[in-house]
Amino acid sequence: MALPEVKQSATEARLASLSLPTAGCTRDAREAALARLREMGLPNRRDEYWKYTRPDTLVQPEAPKAALFTADEPMMFDGIDRLKIVFIDGVFSPEASDDLSLEGVQIERLEDICCKDIHWAKELYGVLEAGGQQPVARPLAALNTAFASDGVAIHVTGKPSKPISLIYNHDSESSDAFLHHVIRVENEAEVTILENGPAASRFNKCMEIDIADGGILHHVRAQGRDHERRAATHMFARLGAESVYKSFTLTVNGVLTRNEQVVELTGDDAVAHVAGACVGDGDFHHDDTVFITHDAVNCESRQVFKKVLRNGATGVFQGKILVKEGAQKTDGYQISQSLLLDEDSQFLAKPELEIYADDVACSHGSTSGAIDETALFYLCSRGVPKKDATNMLTLAFLAEAVDEIENKALAEDIVSRLEGWLKRRS
Amino acid sequence: MLEIKNLHVKLEEEDKEILKGVDLSVEAGKVHAIMGPNGSGKSTLSYVLSGRDGYEVTEGSATLGGKDLLELEPEERAAAGLFLAFQYPVEIPGVGNMTFMRTAVNAQRKARGEEELSAAEFLKLVRAKAKTLQIDADMLKRPVNVGFSGGEKKRNEILQMAMLEPKMCILDETDSGLDVDAMKLVSDGVNALRDQGRGFLVITHYQRLLDHIKPDVVHIMADGRIVKSGGPELALEVEHNGYADILAEVN
Ligand SMILES: Nc1ncnc2c1ncn2[C@@H]1O[C@H](COP(=O)(O)OP(=O)(O)OP(=O)(O)O)[C@@H](O)[C@H]1O
Ligand SMILES: [Mg+2]
């Protein structure tokens, strides 16, 4: 089917300022992605999948300006021993990064793998993204595969002693960055990936994660901190038998964030948990879009998303569990909740279940509510000032999502960041 | 200590008067009990004193140690020394019992310009007090009142009271839902706090609690007023004859 005229011209307008990197082994994948993209076109607000989030500013040729936000708060994960890989406005910075060698893992810059003939990452780059285009198109991910300017390939073969920390700094008020990472976790290997930082004025990030049988990947991300920045991110994960994928995202700032999680459970007994907590104020718009496919027996998936919204902020959740034929004994859970601190804020949720197997247990729920006045009075009657009591109840509301983080030190870091945000704004 | 004069209270949302001129004065060092039929306004009085939303005071006054309670926010009333043990303690998922109590204790200390307790000091104190109320470590760690049995919730109220050391304690049916042994524990907890500087207002339906916590004065509340006051013998009279005689007499 031919693209509608408007869509085609918007897509071409965007592509006009971009050019495919010339050489390298990902060239074929990039060309294929570009062809895919031209077929589907970039999203516009008539698309069902973009009903609640206007993609205009993510799609327009120029990145809207985003002022750098300078707060004297420490950077996220500062107290955690980790291997730091730093990108500034979407470009790898060797000076700011640690030495990339660490036992149990090989880390290479994307452009370096391109010089090699044979490389595992070539089998992955663009592959999960292409697979994830069905049944719903994700054009911004294809755009990313085609034009990613940087990124890393992380090959986890053992159990590295510390987390790999991807840090995205924002330095220019009009940066437009594409990063694409590929990660492969081998059998019995285990890794923790951290991500933080505002990244760029407009950030498009794609991560493809392939977890072999028995592999484990923990992902903890903190999206901050420049208020005007925009981000569209995709995580594509493919899980082998008995593998584990646990991802948590904290978002505390940003006028526009669209986080897509596309997870496929392809081996029996695999476990996927995706969770998110966000707190937003004013023109904050935050969208979690999740698509989990169960395509094996006895797998477990959990989606836990909590949003605290005020002064007119908007939260969106689109979450789907697809249980394919034969994916018996699936255990699927999905909850999305918002705490609306005033009447101007809104939460738009679209939970979906699509099940083609008969022996499954899936549940989903979505709620939207205000602070519990009775609980608030109880706390105040014990002497806790109303603002503090409200903050305590807000943190309590977010707790179910934060509890998804297994590593206690990381969870504490997330909580203290949330506390700081709440305190600053109360 | 607590002075209530001609207190009239209506619901904010509807034109319904619930308290119709309450006069009550609790002196420091004394225990006053309030009994009265269901729906007579006992809990409403306790909520209005502690500052819950939804009520409107149309007439009268309430002061604590000379301070106008009705002007203060709930947390300021608490810092001024008022404590209410709820008839229905509230469950708060996600907030640890211990964190809650420490925040409350330190918030009050701060409001009064006192030094805050360190984590270690607090822990030591709460453990000792919890022990006498037979509240185990697990209950301290769990979210506030979540999954607590009725009796456990009531004991948790008394633990909070013991930690906060308020000047004026209002206990709203703290005895309901308690087994015989727990009743003894709770009463001992209350009695341990009785001293010259502290007043108690104990709302109850049963003489049984008053066997343990001996009141100085007993009031009968009916239809939003204190209709009769007397000594401990008044509670016994209610226990034996119900309210009919008393109500007939005052009407
Ligand atoms: N928010 C409210 N909305 C409607 N009615 C109310 C409200 N609060 C109190 N009332 C009414 O006011 C009256 C007094 O209630 P209150 O709870 O104070 O009684 P009580 O003396 O504590 O009763 P009990 O012994 O059953 O605990 C009752 O008729 C009750 O239904
Ligand atoms: Mg009552």
XYZ file of C-alpha atoms and ligand atoms in Angstrom:
709
model
C 0.000 0.000 0.000
C 1.335 3.373 -0.921
C 2.013 5.841 1.831
C -0.350 8.758 2.212
C 1.099 11.835 0.590
C 1.466 13.777 3.851
C 3.310 10.984 5.492
C 5.617 10.446 2.605
C 6.551 14.091 2.366
C 7.100 14.357 6.130
C 9.322 11.300 5.979
C 11.330 12.593 3.038
C 11.663 15.978 4.697
C 13.205 14.298 7.695
C 15.487 12.110 5.605
C 16.723 15.028 3.546
C 19.111 16.176 6.238
C 20.433 12.704 7.044
C 22.917 10.546 5.216
C 23.804 6.892 5.656
C 27.285 6.286 7.019
C 29.257 5.190 3.974
C 31.398 2.227 4.856
C 31.166 -0.584 7.301
C 29.562 -3.903 7.885
C 26.275 -2.488 9.070
C 25.761 -0.856 5.710
C 23.378 -3.555 4.469
C 21.376 -3.495 7.659
C 21.141 0.266 7.448
C 19.987 0.230 3.857
C 17.381 -2.375 4.658
C 16.199 -0.279 7.599
C 15.935 2.768 5.400
C 13.852 0.830 2.896
C 11.609 -0.408 5.726
C 11.230 3.096 6.972
C 10.254 4.439 3.569
C 7.584 1.774 3.383
C 6.009 2.596 6.733
C 6.765 6.291 6.887
C 7.481 8.236 10.046
C 4.616 8.394 12.530
C 2.082 11.163 12.595
C -0.733 11.781 14.967
C -3.278 9.932 12.888
C -1.493 6.672 13.671
C -3.337 4.560 16.188
C -0.067 3.779 17.990
C 0.550 7.491 18.424
C -2.911 8.416 19.486
C -1.877 9.666 22.907
C 1.559 11.054 22.108
C 2.138 13.568 19.387
C 5.190 12.504 17.419
C 5.615 15.838 15.596
C 8.679 17.059 17.447
C 10.296 13.621 17.262
C 9.826 13.557 13.508
C 10.403 17.132 12.329
C 13.709 17.705 10.518
C 15.262 19.959 13.146
C 15.567 19.019 16.780
C 13.741 21.567 18.934
C 16.105 23.457 21.185
C 16.501 22.211 24.704
C 18.181 24.301 27.368
C 20.781 22.598 29.513
C 19.509 22.182 33.015
C 22.051 22.795 35.687
C 21.191 21.513 39.091
C 23.782 20.991 41.741
C 22.588 17.459 42.393
C 25.039 14.614 41.966
C 24.792 12.524 38.834
C 22.865 9.321 39.068
C 24.719 6.168 40.177
C 27.649 8.296 41.365
C 28.283 6.116 44.368
C 28.188 2.859 42.407
C 31.332 1.137 41.218
C 30.763 0.738 37.484
C 32.444 0.794 34.102
C 31.604 4.133 32.532
C 30.995 4.613 28.844
C 30.266 8.238 28.110
C 28.550 9.789 25.121
C 28.253 13.528 24.657
C 25.385 14.627 22.454
C 25.393 11.163 20.974
C 29.135 10.831 20.357
C 31.362 8.449 22.281
C 33.913 10.252 24.409
C 37.018 8.137 25.044
C 38.411 10.792 27.417
C 35.385 10.776 29.642
C 34.994 7.002 29.507
C 36.774 4.289 31.454
C 39.037 1.748 29.840
C 36.590 -0.639 28.208
C 38.270 -3.846 29.275
C 36.627 -5.884 31.976
C 36.661 -9.590 32.642
C 33.621 -11.439 31.354
C 32.631 -8.895 28.777
C 33.909 -7.446 25.509
C 32.888 -3.922 24.731
C 33.523 -2.362 21.352
C 32.484 0.814 19.708
C 30.058 0.226 16.869
C 32.348 1.753 14.252
C 35.153 -0.599 15.276
C 33.194 -3.769 14.640
C 32.565 -2.464 11.175
C 36.185 -3.008 10.258
C 35.950 -6.681 11.047
C 34.634 -9.240 8.616
C 33.101 -11.614 11.061
C 31.454 -10.318 14.138
C 28.556 -11.528 16.293
C 27.087 -8.044 16.336
C 26.504 -8.150 12.596
C 23.997 -10.917 13.198
C 22.125 -8.724 15.613
C 22.328 -5.166 14.346
C 18.905 -4.236 12.999
C 17.664 -7.802 13.267
C 15.577 -7.588 16.422
C 14.417 -4.148 15.370
C 13.255 -5.529 12.013
C 11.502 -8.406 13.789
C 9.867 -5.963 16.153
C 8.171 -4.101 13.292
C 5.415 -6.708 13.310
C 2.579 -6.526 14.108
C 3.022 -2.840 14.942
C 5.298 -0.512 13.005
C 8.025 1.299 14.959
C 9.383 3.686 12.359
C 11.571 5.674 14.744
C 13.491 2.481 15.499
C 14.067 1.817 11.815
C 15.198 5.421 11.452
C 17.642 4.748 14.252
C 19.031 1.567 12.718
C 19.621 3.401 9.471
C 21.257 6.518 10.879
C 22.719 5.666 14.276
C 25.956 7.607 14.503
C 27.428 5.752 17.400
C 26.868 3.027 19.946
C 28.510 0.031 21.508
C 28.463 -3.705 21.058
C 28.548 -5.500 24.389
C 29.275 -9.195 24.421
C 28.747 -10.753 27.812
C 30.447 -14.094 28.175
C 30.852 -14.265 31.932
C 29.786 -12.371 34.996
C 31.523 -9.000 34.953
C 32.278 -7.726 38.440
C 30.515 -4.410 37.980
C 27.717 -2.831 35.992
C 28.331 -1.390 32.539
C 27.168 2.181 32.751
C 26.141 4.096 29.654
C 26.156 7.802 30.388
C 24.558 10.260 28.042
C 25.577 13.846 28.464
C 23.937 16.785 26.805
C 26.146 19.662 25.777
C 24.570 21.500 22.881
C 21.155 23.124 22.938
C 20.192 21.719 19.568
C 21.814 18.297 19.406
C 19.976 15.557 17.550
C 21.479 12.213 18.503
C 21.033 8.625 17.393
C 22.613 5.855 19.400
C 22.269 2.169 18.731
C 23.630 -0.511 21.042
C 23.675 -4.250 20.588
C 24.099 -6.619 23.490
C 24.509 -10.335 23.515
C 24.430 -12.255 26.772
C 25.757 -15.793 26.453
C 24.596 -18.909 28.235
C 24.935 -18.595 32.025
C 26.388 -15.114 31.689
C 25.006 -12.221 33.704
C 25.309 -8.474 33.414
C 23.838 -5.237 34.702
C 23.479 -2.371 32.252
C 22.916 1.146 33.561
C 21.857 4.141 31.528
C 21.490 7.725 32.610
C 21.659 11.293 31.453
C 19.629 13.651 29.291
C 21.631 12.645 26.177
C 20.750 15.391 23.711
C 18.120 17.932 22.834
C 16.477 15.180 20.855
C 17.559 11.635 21.484
C 16.686 8.549 19.529
C 18.104 5.430 21.099
C 17.737 1.842 20.172
C 19.046 -1.149 22.069
C 18.907 -4.682 20.773
C 19.395 -7.352 23.389
C 19.820 -11.014 22.671
C 19.888 -13.219 25.741
C 20.943 -16.820 25.168
C 19.574 -19.725 27.197
C 20.240 -19.196 30.870
C 21.589 -15.661 30.422
C 20.604 -12.819 32.717
C 20.419 -9.118 31.992
C 19.459 -6.415 34.456
C 18.810 -2.972 33.095
C 18.348 0.113 35.242
C 17.876 3.439 33.573
C 17.404 6.946 34.871
C 16.154 9.429 32.347
C 16.629 12.983 33.374
C 17.406 15.690 33.852
C 17.158 18.505 31.314
C 13.553 19.455 31.309
C 13.252 20.471 27.666
C 14.862 17.406 26.148
C 12.964 14.894 24.048
C 13.585 11.201 23.741
C 12.281 8.234 21.816
C 13.834 4.974 22.904
C 13.386 1.353 21.927
C 14.543 -1.720 23.753
C 14.214 -4.912 21.737
C 14.879 -8.041 23.743
C 14.854 -11.655 22.645
C 14.943 -14.196 25.433
C 16.165 -17.768 25.224
C 15.159 -20.622 27.513
C 15.485 -19.961 31.245
C 16.876 -16.540 30.584
C 16.001 -13.449 32.571
C 15.492 -9.866 31.443
C 14.676 -7.243 34.039
C 14.418 -3.629 33.072
C 13.529 -0.630 35.193
C 13.298 2.989 34.094
C 13.036 6.110 36.197
C 12.002 9.302 34.437
C 12.043 12.559 36.345
C 12.151 15.191 33.674
C 11.704 15.849 29.987
C 8.971 17.454 27.921
C 8.604 14.331 25.856
C 9.640 10.761 26.446
C 8.452 7.741 24.553
C 9.947 4.489 25.806
C 9.118 1.352 23.874
C 9.891 -2.101 25.145
C 9.526 -4.944 22.679
C 10.188 -8.262 24.331
C 9.965 -11.698 22.873
C 10.078 -14.781 25.059
C 11.271 -17.426 22.640
C 12.627 -20.121 24.978
C 10.763 -22.040 27.676
C 10.863 -20.849 31.300
C 12.117 -17.379 30.454
C 11.340 -14.389 32.666
C 10.843 -10.784 31.566
C 10.048 -7.935 33.930
C 9.731 -4.401 32.667
C 8.962 -1.629 35.079
C 8.949 2.117 35.221
C 8.401 4.949 37.626
C 8.000 8.506 36.513
C 7.274 11.794 38.181
C 6.306 14.727 36.043
C 5.290 18.301 36.277
C 3.645 20.754 33.908
C 4.378 20.152 30.230
C 5.949 16.775 31.019
C 4.680 14.068 28.707
C 5.694 10.494 29.310
C 4.734 7.462 27.287
C 5.518 3.834 28.076
C 4.683 1.533 25.234
C 5.280 -2.145 25.875
C 4.770 -5.183 23.699
C 5.534 -8.572 25.183
C 5.197 -11.705 23.089
C 5.032 -15.115 24.713
C 6.171 -17.690 22.211
C 7.323 -20.510 24.513
C 6.045 -22.596 27.376
C 6.000 -21.639 31.054
C 7.330 -18.117 30.701
C 6.641 -15.266 33.060
C 6.244 -11.620 32.185
C 5.530 -8.639 34.426
C 4.849 -5.034 33.564
C 4.705 -2.579 36.439
C 4.357 1.089 35.537
C 3.644 3.923 37.942
C 3.313 7.572 37.119
C 3.013 10.579 39.386
C 1.635 13.542 37.503
C 0.910 17.115 38.429
C 0.352 20.627 37.170
C -1.044 19.370 33.917
C 1.456 16.589 33.180
C 0.449 13.727 30.924
C 1.203 10.041 31.314
C 0.573 7.387 28.691
C 0.716 3.641 28.958
C 0.160 1.252 26.077
C 0.928 -2.263 27.154
C 0.250 -5.477 25.393
C 0.699 -9.117 26.225
C 0.490 -11.375 23.196
C 0.368 -15.081 23.967
C 0.986 -17.119 20.866
C -0.507 -20.482 20.129
C 1.322 -23.138 22.093
C 2.702 -20.735 24.690
C 1.045 -22.718 27.456
C 1.472 -22.028 31.156
C 2.146 -18.395 30.454
C 2.077 -16.198 33.508
C 1.506 -12.630 32.436
C 0.948 -9.682 34.729
C 0.481 -6.074 33.884
C -0.326 -3.099 36.053
C -0.266 0.559 35.161
C -1.247 3.191 37.659
C -1.138 6.885 37.950
C -1.289 9.179 40.905
C -2.770 12.466 39.808
C -1.805 15.214 42.199
C -4.278 17.660 40.686
C -7.158 17.772 38.263
C -5.149 19.218 35.379
C -3.017 16.135 34.934
C -4.068 13.155 32.921
C -3.274 9.509 32.453
C -4.162 7.675 29.277
C -3.901 3.920 29.354
C -4.480 1.220 26.835
C -3.849 -2.224 28.306
C -4.266 -5.108 25.904
C -4.273 -8.877 26.075
C -4.291 -11.127 23.042
C -4.233 -14.808 23.846
C -4.099 -17.819 21.560
C -3.264 -20.506 24.113
C -5.728 -22.025 26.570
C -3.651 -22.758 29.636
C -2.504 -19.300 30.679
C -2.850 -16.950 33.622
C -2.826 -13.325 32.541
C -4.041 -10.342 34.449
C -3.967 -6.668 33.838
C -5.174 -3.599 35.620
C -4.991 0.115 35.237
C -5.996 2.771 37.723
C -5.827 6.473 38.122
C -6.370 8.214 41.399
C -5.590 11.004 43.779
C -3.750 10.912 47.093
C -5.659 8.918 49.693
C -7.025 11.638 51.987
C -7.579 9.256 54.887
C -3.989 8.072 54.795
C -2.826 11.661 54.482
C -4.798 12.698 57.557
C -3.480 9.722 59.494
C 0.119 10.720 58.767
C -0.526 14.393 59.543
C -2.307 13.542 62.768
C 0.974 12.022 63.923
C 2.782 15.267 63.286
C 4.090 14.737 59.774
C 3.717 17.995 57.800
C 1.315 17.712 54.899
C 3.998 18.138 52.224
C 6.157 15.431 53.727
C 3.159 13.174 54.168
C 2.203 13.686 50.532
C 5.751 12.831 49.508
C 5.731 9.701 51.661
C 2.506 8.532 50.067
C 3.869 9.365 46.628
C 6.968 7.270 47.219
C 4.779 4.510 48.598
C 2.755 4.610 45.417
C 5.915 4.205 43.349
C 7.319 1.465 45.559
C 5.864 -1.469 43.635
C 7.739 -0.368 40.523
C 10.978 0.467 42.339
C 10.824 -2.916 44.091
C 11.384 -4.498 40.698
C 15.042 -3.464 40.949
C 16.887 -6.373 42.496
C 20.110 -4.595 43.347
C 19.525 -2.795 46.651
C 22.157 -0.112 46.138
C 20.686 0.805 42.769
C 17.183 0.840 44.195
C 18.295 3.173 46.982
C 19.880 5.477 44.454
C 16.618 5.611 42.537
C 14.632 6.293 45.694
C 16.917 9.085 46.792
C 16.609 10.665 43.369
C 12.843 10.494 43.662
C 12.982 11.984 47.148
C 15.122 14.824 45.879
C 12.723 15.543 43.062
C 9.735 15.535 45.381
C 11.441 17.758 47.930
C 12.544 20.287 45.367
C 9.049 20.620 44.075
C 6.964 20.593 47.207
C -5.559 21.150 79.587
C -8.212 20.385 76.976
C -11.060 22.874 77.042
C -14.057 22.425 74.790
C -16.785 25.016 74.970
C -20.173 24.902 73.290
C -18.735 23.151 70.256
C -21.114 22.946 67.315
C -20.024 21.002 64.263
C -21.769 20.286 61.016
C -20.730 18.291 57.990
C -19.063 20.404 55.347
C -20.868 18.695 52.504
C -24.381 18.648 53.873
C -26.464 20.605 56.284
C -26.273 18.115 59.088
C -25.278 19.158 62.570
C -23.493 16.394 64.435
C -22.107 18.066 67.516
C -24.673 20.301 69.097
C -22.876 22.161 71.830
C -20.233 20.013 73.492
C -18.767 21.247 76.761
C -15.876 19.299 78.160
C -12.784 20.025 80.138
C -10.006 17.526 80.780
C -7.430 18.519 83.360
C -3.790 17.445 83.259
C -3.250 14.203 85.129
C -6.861 13.096 84.728
C -8.558 10.359 82.759
C -11.962 11.170 81.346
C -14.110 8.543 79.677
C -16.834 9.158 77.131
C -19.562 6.605 76.584
C -22.635 6.942 74.464
C -24.842 5.237 71.936
C -23.632 4.527 68.418
C -23.787 7.578 66.233
C -23.891 10.033 69.113
C -20.833 11.919 67.822
C -17.911 10.551 69.836
C -15.641 9.848 66.868
C -16.692 13.080 65.242
C -15.529 14.941 68.326
C -12.165 13.206 68.184
C -11.756 13.944 64.461
C -12.702 17.576 64.838
C -10.218 17.975 67.653
C -7.440 16.433 65.584
C -8.284 18.442 62.487
C -9.777 16.099 59.958
C -11.286 17.651 56.818
C -14.976 17.465 56.108
C -16.326 19.138 59.221
C -17.216 22.723 59.864
C -17.182 24.273 63.309
C -20.097 26.684 63.413
C -19.834 27.737 67.037
C -17.748 27.255 70.141
C -14.069 26.657 70.822
C -11.496 24.012 71.622
C -8.132 24.783 73.183
C -5.209 22.693 74.310
C -3.044 24.239 76.995
C -4.538 27.571 76.017
C -3.783 27.156 72.299
C -6.679 27.427 69.888
C -6.742 23.970 68.341
C -9.227 24.857 65.655
C -6.783 27.283 64.056
C -4.033 24.702 63.673
C -3.248 22.171 60.960
C -3.453 18.528 62.042
C 0.348 18.242 62.259
C 0.524 21.397 64.374
C -2.040 19.989 66.750
C 0.075 16.862 67.023
C 3.165 18.932 67.727
C 1.170 20.835 70.339
C 0.688 17.514 72.101
C -2.577 16.093 70.834
C -2.834 12.436 69.918
C -5.739 10.414 68.596
C -5.716 6.626 68.649
C -8.085 5.942 65.752
C -11.185 3.815 66.031
C -10.206 2.459 62.622
C -6.423 2.720 62.179
C -5.515 3.358 58.554
C -3.550 0.929 56.387
C -0.807 2.590 54.349
C 0.762 0.231 51.817
C 4.303 1.097 50.834
C 5.158 3.082 53.977
C 7.150 1.105 56.529
C 5.809 1.239 60.066
C 9.210 2.110 61.464
C 9.930 4.801 58.861
C 6.534 6.279 59.560
C 7.086 6.431 63.311
C 10.562 7.858 63.008
C 9.359 10.531 60.594
C 6.519 11.405 62.966
C 8.673 11.525 66.100
C 11.304 13.675 64.429
C 8.788 15.943 62.724
C 7.258 16.711 66.105
C 10.624 17.236 67.718
C 11.619 19.567 64.932
C 8.368 21.510 65.198
C 9.030 21.970 68.905
C 12.617 23.009 68.306
C 14.044 19.861 69.888
C 16.896 17.787 68.563
C 15.908 14.953 66.216
C 16.557 11.368 67.247
C 19.269 9.531 65.375
C 18.409 6.259 63.671
C 20.143 4.326 66.422
C 18.474 6.194 69.273
C 15.107 5.780 67.669
C 15.634 2.087 67.058
C 16.584 1.456 70.636
C 13.562 3.315 71.910
C 11.039 1.753 69.569
C 12.303 -1.750 70.260
C 11.947 -1.320 73.988
C 8.445 0.099 73.747
C 7.337 -2.445 71.163
C 8.491 -5.209 73.443
C 6.240 -4.184 76.296
C 3.298 -4.133 73.904
C 4.412 -7.487 72.479
C 4.775 -6.052 69.000
C 7.367 -8.123 67.182
C 10.113 -6.949 64.855
C 8.171 -8.134 61.839
C 5.272 -5.818 62.604
C 7.667 -2.906 62.869
C 9.081 -3.645 59.452
C 5.815 -4.154 57.642
C 3.896 -1.337 55.981
C 1.774 0.668 58.407
C -1.137 -1.490 59.601
C -1.199 -3.500 56.372
C -2.329 -7.016 57.076
C -2.375 -6.349 60.832
C -5.174 -8.024 62.735
C -7.704 -5.778 64.441
C -5.955 -6.167 67.783
C -2.512 -5.619 66.269
C -3.676 -2.356 64.755
C -4.859 -1.151 68.145
C -1.591 -2.111 69.793
C 0.232 -0.267 67.033
C -1.764 2.853 67.884
C -0.643 2.610 71.485
C 2.950 2.097 70.383
C 2.750 5.333 68.394
C 1.316 7.068 71.422
C 4.128 5.766 73.594
C 6.712 6.959 71.083
C 5.193 10.404 70.651
C 4.536 11.022 74.352
C 1.661 13.429 73.741
C 0.159 15.663 76.418
C -3.409 14.901 75.552
C -4.363 11.416 74.412
C -7.709 10.610 72.878
C -8.408 6.904 72.550
C -11.351 6.094 70.316
C -12.587 2.598 71.091
C -9.078 1.294 71.442
C -10.559 -1.679 73.308
C -12.730 -2.878 70.442
C -11.294 -5.929 68.767
C -8.885 -6.694 71.589
C -8.750 -10.087 73.250
C -8.527 -10.245 77.024
C -4.745 -10.411 77.109
C -4.305 -7.638 74.584
C -6.716 -5.489 76.563
C -4.417 -5.905 79.540
C -1.330 -5.060 77.468
C -2.908 -1.973 75.994
C -4.217 -0.812 79.367
C -0.799 -1.307 80.910
C 0.622 0.717 78.046
C -1.809 3.514 78.746
C -1.349 3.372 82.508
C 2.406 3.568 82.079
C 1.896 6.921 80.403
C -0.403 8.301 83.074
C 1.215 11.142 84.885
C 0.591 14.576 86.281
C 1.222 16.373 83.028
C -0.913 14.239 80.760
C -4.627 14.067 80.132
C -6.659 11.224 78.641
C -9.990 11.093 76.905
C -11.039 7.493 76.552
C -13.977 6.701 74.284
C -15.426 3.285 74.939
C -18.604 1.258 75.002
C -17.513 -1.081 77.742
C -16.817 -1.002 81.415
C -14.186 -3.694 80.869
C -11.566 -1.231 79.651
C -12.365 1.087 82.518
C -11.618 -1.728 84.964
C -8.032 -1.476 83.755
C -7.818 2.229 83.045
C -9.615 3.771 85.979
C -11.294 7.001 84.910
C -11.658 10.047 87.096
C -14.716 11.292 85.268
C -17.229 9.561 83.014
C -19.334 11.438 80.468
C -22.328 10.272 78.559
C -22.694 11.648 75.076
C -25.996 11.522 73.251
C -27.098 13.214 70.075
C -24.078 15.478 69.873
C -23.967 16.655 73.500
C -22.538 15.613 76.803
C -25.764 14.866 78.631
C -24.449 13.608 81.912
C -21.150 13.466 83.756
C -20.205 11.635 86.908
C -17.710 9.366 88.592
C -16.690 5.830 87.624
C -20.028 4.564 88.906
C -21.720 6.101 85.860
C -19.971 3.596 83.624
C -21.210 0.751 85.782
C -24.715 2.074 85.537
C -24.488 2.060 81.728
C -23.046 -1.412 81.786
C -26.002 -2.695 83.788
C -28.924 -0.682 82.505
C -27.938 0.645 79.098
C -28.659 4.223 78.112
C -32.454 4.265 78.276
C -32.756 5.465 81.884
C -30.107 8.124 81.543
C -31.581 9.472 78.323
C -35.081 9.479 79.758
C -33.851 11.327 82.817
C -32.099 14.094 80.834
C -34.987 14.513 78.436
N -18.667 12.233 56.904
C -19.901 11.923 57.346
N -20.929 11.843 56.464
C -22.183 11.555 56.884
N -22.496 11.322 58.151
C -21.533 11.402 59.074
C -20.179 11.695 58.724
N -19.423 11.699 59.838
C -20.271 11.406 60.841
N -21.519 11.220 60.387
C -22.713 10.897 61.183
O -22.586 11.564 62.403
C -23.067 10.782 63.453
C -22.000 10.613 64.510
O -21.005 9.721 64.051
P -19.772 9.283 64.933
O -18.915 8.411 64.119
O -19.162 10.468 65.527
O -20.511 8.428 66.055
P -19.884 7.612 67.278
O -20.479 8.181 68.486
O -18.420 7.579 67.200
O -20.486 6.166 67.003
P -19.875 4.708 67.291
O -20.121 4.437 68.720
O -20.701 3.816 66.448
O -18.446 4.721 66.922
C -23.536 9.486 62.842
O -24.925 9.567 62.610
C -22.795 9.441 61.541
O -23.487 8.705 60.574
Mg -17.001 6.088 66.878
